[in-house]
PDB file of C-alpha atoms in Angstrom:
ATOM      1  CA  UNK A  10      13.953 -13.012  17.440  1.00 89.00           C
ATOM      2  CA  UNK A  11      12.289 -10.064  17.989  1.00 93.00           C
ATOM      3  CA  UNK A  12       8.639  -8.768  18.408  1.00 93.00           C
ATOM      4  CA  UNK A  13       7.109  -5.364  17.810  1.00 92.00           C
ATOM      5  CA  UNK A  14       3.666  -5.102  19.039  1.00 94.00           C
ATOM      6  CA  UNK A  15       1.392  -2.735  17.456  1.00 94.00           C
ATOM      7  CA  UNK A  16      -1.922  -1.556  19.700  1.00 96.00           C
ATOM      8  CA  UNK A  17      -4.822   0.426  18.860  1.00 96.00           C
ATOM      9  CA  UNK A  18      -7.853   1.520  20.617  1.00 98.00           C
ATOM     10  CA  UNK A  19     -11.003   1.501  18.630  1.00 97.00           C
ATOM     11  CA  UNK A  20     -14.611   2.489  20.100  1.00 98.00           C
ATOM     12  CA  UNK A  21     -17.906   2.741  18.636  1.00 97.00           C
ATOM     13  CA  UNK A  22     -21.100   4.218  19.844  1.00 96.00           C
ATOM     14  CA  UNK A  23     -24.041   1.592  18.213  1.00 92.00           C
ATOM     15  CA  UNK A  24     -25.655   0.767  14.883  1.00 93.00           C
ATOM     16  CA  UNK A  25     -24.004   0.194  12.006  1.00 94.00           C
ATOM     17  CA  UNK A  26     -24.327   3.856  10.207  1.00 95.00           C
ATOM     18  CA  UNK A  27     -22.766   5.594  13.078  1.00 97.00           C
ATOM     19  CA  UNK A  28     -19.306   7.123  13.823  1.00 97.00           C
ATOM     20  CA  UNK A  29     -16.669   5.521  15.418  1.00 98.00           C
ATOM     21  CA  UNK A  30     -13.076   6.427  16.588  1.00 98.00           C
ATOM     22  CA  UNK A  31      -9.291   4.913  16.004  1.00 97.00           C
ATOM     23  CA  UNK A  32      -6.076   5.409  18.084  1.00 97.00           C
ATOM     24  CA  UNK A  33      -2.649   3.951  17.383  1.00 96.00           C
ATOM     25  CA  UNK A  34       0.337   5.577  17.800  1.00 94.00           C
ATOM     26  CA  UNK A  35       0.344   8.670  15.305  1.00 95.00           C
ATOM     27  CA  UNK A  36      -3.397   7.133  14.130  1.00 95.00           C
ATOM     28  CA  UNK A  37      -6.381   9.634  15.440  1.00 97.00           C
ATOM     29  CA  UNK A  38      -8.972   9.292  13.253  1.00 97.00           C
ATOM     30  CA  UNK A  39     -12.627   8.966  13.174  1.00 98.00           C
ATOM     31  CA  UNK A  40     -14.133   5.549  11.510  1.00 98.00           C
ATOM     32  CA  UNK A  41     -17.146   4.614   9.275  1.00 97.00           C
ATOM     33  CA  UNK A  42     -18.804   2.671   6.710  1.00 94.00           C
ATOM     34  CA  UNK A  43     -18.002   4.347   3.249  1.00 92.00           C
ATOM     35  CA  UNK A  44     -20.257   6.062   1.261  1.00 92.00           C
ATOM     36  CA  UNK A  45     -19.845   3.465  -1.676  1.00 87.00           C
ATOM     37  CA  UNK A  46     -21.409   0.938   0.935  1.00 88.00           C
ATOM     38  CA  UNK A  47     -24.243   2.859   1.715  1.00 90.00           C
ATOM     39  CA  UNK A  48     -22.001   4.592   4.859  1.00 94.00           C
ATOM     40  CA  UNK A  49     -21.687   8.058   6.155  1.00 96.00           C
ATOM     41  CA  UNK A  50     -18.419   8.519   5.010  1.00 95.00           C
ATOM     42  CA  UNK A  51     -16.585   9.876   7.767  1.00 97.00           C
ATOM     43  CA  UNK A  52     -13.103   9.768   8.732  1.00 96.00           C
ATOM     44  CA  UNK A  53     -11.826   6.660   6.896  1.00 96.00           C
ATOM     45  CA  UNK A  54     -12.500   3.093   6.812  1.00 95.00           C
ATOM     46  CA  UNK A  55     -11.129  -0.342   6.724  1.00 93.00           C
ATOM     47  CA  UNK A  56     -10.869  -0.656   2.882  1.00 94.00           C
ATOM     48  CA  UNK A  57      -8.963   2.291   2.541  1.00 95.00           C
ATOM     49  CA  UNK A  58      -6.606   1.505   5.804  1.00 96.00           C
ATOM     50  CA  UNK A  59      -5.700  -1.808   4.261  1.00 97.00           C
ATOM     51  CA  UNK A  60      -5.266   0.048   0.804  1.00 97.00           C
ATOM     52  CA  UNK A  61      -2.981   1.888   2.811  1.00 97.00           C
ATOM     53  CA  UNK A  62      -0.958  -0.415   4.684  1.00 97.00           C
ATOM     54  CA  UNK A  63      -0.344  -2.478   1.707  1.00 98.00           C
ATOM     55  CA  UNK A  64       0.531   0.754  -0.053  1.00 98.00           C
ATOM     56  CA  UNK A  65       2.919   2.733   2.184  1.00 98.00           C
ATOM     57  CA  UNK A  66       4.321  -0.842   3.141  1.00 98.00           C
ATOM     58  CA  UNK A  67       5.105  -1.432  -0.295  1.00 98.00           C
ATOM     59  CA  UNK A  68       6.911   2.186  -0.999  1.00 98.00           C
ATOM     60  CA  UNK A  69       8.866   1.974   2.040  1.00 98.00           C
ATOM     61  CA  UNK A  70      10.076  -1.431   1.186  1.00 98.00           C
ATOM     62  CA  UNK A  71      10.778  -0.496  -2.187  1.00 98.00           C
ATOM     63  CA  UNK A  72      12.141   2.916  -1.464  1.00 98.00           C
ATOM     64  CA  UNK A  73      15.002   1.210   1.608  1.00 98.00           C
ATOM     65  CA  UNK A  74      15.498  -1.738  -1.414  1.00 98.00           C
ATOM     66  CA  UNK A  75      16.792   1.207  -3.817  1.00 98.00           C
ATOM     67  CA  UNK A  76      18.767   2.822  -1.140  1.00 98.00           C
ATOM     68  CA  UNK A  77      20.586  -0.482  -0.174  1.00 98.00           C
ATOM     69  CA  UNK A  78      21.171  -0.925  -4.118  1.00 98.00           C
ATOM     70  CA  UNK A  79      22.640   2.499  -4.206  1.00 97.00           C
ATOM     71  CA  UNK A  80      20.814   3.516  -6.995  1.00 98.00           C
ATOM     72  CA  UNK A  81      20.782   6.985  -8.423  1.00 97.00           C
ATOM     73  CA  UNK A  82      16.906   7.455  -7.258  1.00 97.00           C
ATOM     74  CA  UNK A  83      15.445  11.150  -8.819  1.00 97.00           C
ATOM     75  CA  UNK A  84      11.616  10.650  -8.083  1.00 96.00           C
ATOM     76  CA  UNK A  85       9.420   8.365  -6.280  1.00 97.00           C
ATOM     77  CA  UNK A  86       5.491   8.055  -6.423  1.00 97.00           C
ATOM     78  CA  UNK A  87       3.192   5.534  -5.729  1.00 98.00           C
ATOM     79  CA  UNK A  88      -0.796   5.685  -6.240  1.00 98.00           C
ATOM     80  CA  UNK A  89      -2.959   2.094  -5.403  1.00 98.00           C
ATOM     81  CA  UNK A  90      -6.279   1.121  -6.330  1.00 98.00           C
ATOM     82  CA  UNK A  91      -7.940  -1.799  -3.991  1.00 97.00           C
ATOM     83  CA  UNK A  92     -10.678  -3.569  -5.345  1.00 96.00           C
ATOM     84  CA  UNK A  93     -13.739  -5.108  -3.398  1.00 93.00           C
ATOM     85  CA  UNK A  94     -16.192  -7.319  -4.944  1.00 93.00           C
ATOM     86  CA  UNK A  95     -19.906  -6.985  -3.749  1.00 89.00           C
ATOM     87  CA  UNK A  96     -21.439 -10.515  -4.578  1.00 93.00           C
ATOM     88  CA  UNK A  97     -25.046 -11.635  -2.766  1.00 93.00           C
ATOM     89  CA  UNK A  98     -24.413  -8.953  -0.336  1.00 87.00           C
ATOM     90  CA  UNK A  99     -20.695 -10.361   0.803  1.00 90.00           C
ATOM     91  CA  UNK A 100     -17.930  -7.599  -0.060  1.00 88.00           C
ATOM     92  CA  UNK A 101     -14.309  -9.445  -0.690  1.00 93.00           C
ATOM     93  CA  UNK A 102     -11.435  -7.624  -1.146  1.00 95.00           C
ATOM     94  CA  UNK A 103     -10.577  -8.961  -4.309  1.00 96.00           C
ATOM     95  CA  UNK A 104      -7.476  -6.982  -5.798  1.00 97.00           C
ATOM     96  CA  UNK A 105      -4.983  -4.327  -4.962  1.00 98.00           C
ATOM     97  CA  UNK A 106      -2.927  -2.876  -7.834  1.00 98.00           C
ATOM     98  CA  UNK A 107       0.001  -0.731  -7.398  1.00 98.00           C
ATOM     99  CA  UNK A 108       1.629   2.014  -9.861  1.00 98.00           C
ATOM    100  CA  UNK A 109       4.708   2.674  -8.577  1.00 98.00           C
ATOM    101  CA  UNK A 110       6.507   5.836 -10.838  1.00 98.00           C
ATOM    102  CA  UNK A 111      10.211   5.489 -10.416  1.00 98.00           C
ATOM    103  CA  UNK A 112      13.181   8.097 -11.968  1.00 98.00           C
ATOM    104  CA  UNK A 113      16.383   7.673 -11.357  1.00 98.00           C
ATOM    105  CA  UNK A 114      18.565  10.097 -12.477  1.00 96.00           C
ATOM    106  CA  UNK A 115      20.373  11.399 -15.541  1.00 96.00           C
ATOM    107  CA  UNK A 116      23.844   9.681 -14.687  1.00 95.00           C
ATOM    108  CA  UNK A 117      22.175   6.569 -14.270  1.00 97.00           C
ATOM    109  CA  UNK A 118      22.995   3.615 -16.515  1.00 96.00           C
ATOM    110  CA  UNK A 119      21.365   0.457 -18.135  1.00 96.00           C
ATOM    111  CA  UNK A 120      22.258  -1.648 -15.460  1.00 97.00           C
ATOM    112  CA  UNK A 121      20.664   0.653 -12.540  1.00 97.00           C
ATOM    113  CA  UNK A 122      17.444   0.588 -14.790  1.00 97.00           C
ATOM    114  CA  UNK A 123      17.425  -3.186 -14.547  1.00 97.00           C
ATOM    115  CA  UNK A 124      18.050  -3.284 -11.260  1.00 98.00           C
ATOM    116  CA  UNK A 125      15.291  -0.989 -10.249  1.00 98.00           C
ATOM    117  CA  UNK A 126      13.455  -3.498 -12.280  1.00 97.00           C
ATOM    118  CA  UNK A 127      14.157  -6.457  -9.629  1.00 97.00           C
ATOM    119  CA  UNK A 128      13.357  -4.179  -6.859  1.00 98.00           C
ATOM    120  CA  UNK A 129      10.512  -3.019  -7.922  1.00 97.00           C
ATOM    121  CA  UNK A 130       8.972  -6.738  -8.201  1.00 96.00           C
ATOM    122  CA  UNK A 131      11.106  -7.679  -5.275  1.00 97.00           C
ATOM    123  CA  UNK A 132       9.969  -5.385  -2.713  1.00 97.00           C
ATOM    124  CA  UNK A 133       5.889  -6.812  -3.193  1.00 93.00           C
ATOM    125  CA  UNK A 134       7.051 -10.155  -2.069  1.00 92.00           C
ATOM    126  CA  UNK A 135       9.600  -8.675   0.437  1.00 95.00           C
ATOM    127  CA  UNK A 136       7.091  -6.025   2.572  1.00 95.00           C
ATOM    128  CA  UNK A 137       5.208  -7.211   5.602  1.00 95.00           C
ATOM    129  CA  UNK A 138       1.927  -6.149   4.578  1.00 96.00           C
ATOM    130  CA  UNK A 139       1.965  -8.044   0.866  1.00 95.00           C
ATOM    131  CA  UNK A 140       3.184 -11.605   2.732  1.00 95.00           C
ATOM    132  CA  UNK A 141      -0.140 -11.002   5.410  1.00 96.00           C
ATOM    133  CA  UNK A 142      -2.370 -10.903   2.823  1.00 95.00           C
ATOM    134  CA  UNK A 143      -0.839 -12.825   0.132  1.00 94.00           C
ATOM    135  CA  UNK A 144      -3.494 -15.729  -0.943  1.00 94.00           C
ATOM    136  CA  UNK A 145      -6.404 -13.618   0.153  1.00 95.00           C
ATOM    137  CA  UNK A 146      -5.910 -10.668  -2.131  1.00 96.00           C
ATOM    138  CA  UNK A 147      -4.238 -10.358  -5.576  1.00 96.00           C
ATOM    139  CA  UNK A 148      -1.623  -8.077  -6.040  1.00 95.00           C
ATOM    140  CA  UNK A 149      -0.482  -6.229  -9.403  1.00 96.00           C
ATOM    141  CA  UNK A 150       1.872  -3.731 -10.160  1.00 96.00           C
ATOM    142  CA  UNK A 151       1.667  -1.435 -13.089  1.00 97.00           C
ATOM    143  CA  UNK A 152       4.914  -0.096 -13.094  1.00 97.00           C
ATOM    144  CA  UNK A 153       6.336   3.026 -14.648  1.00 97.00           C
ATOM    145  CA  UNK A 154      10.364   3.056 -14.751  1.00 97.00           C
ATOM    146  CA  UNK A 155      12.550   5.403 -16.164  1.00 96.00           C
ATOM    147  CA  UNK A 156      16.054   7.320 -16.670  1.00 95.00           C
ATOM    148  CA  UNK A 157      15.761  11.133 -16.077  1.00 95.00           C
ATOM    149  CA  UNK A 158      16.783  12.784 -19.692  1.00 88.00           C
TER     150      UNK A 158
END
């Protein structure tokens, strides 16, 4: 077995509308309360940082899943929309839906497309971040698949 440790130094200077900072490895970034939540709106946040875990965690998956298939892969994109419920003044992250855009290209066939098909599901279920949260947060996918003409 083997164990990666991930580390990051956070610090903050008081109240709850102030500016705070973030370190981790290639992570330098300033930290606040978003301006939907009645924050300054500096540097980013934590709903956005788990937005983006789950998202880059799910394109890298899915991106090393189509290598290892040896698919004919043209484009990639991936945008992600998190969703966070404000009830009685409690804010739940309720939903994160990703639209992956996948091409592969013109010589691929029928059976690639179906296979990109698996992956695509696959590679939700397969990354890191989507088994952490799994039970906690819903995730969709809204994908977009296609053969290059």
């Amino acid at each position: 077995m083997a164990l990666h440790q991930f580390t990051l130094k956070a610090t903050w200077p008081g109240g709850r509308n102030e500016v705070g900072h973030i370190e981790s490895g290639n992570l330098n970034t300033k930290i606040s309360i978003p301006p939907e939540m009645d924050g300054p709106g500096v540097g980013t946040n934590p709903d956005e940082m788990l937005l983006g875990a789950a998202a880059t965690c799910y394109l890298i998956t899915m991106a090393a899943m189509i290598e290892r298939a040896h698919l004919p892969l043209e484009h990639i994109e991936l945008s992600s929309v998190g969703d966070v419920d404000v009830t009685n003044g409690v804010f739940t992250y309720q939903r994160i839906t990703h639209r992956p855009v996948v091409v592969l290209n013109k010589e691929a066939t029928a059976d690639h497309l179906q296979k990109l098909k698996n992956i695509v599901k696959q590679a939700e279920s397969s990354c890191m971040i989507s088994r952490a949260i799994k039970g906690n947060v819903e995730l969709v996918l809204e994908e977009d698949l296609s053969i290059a003409s």
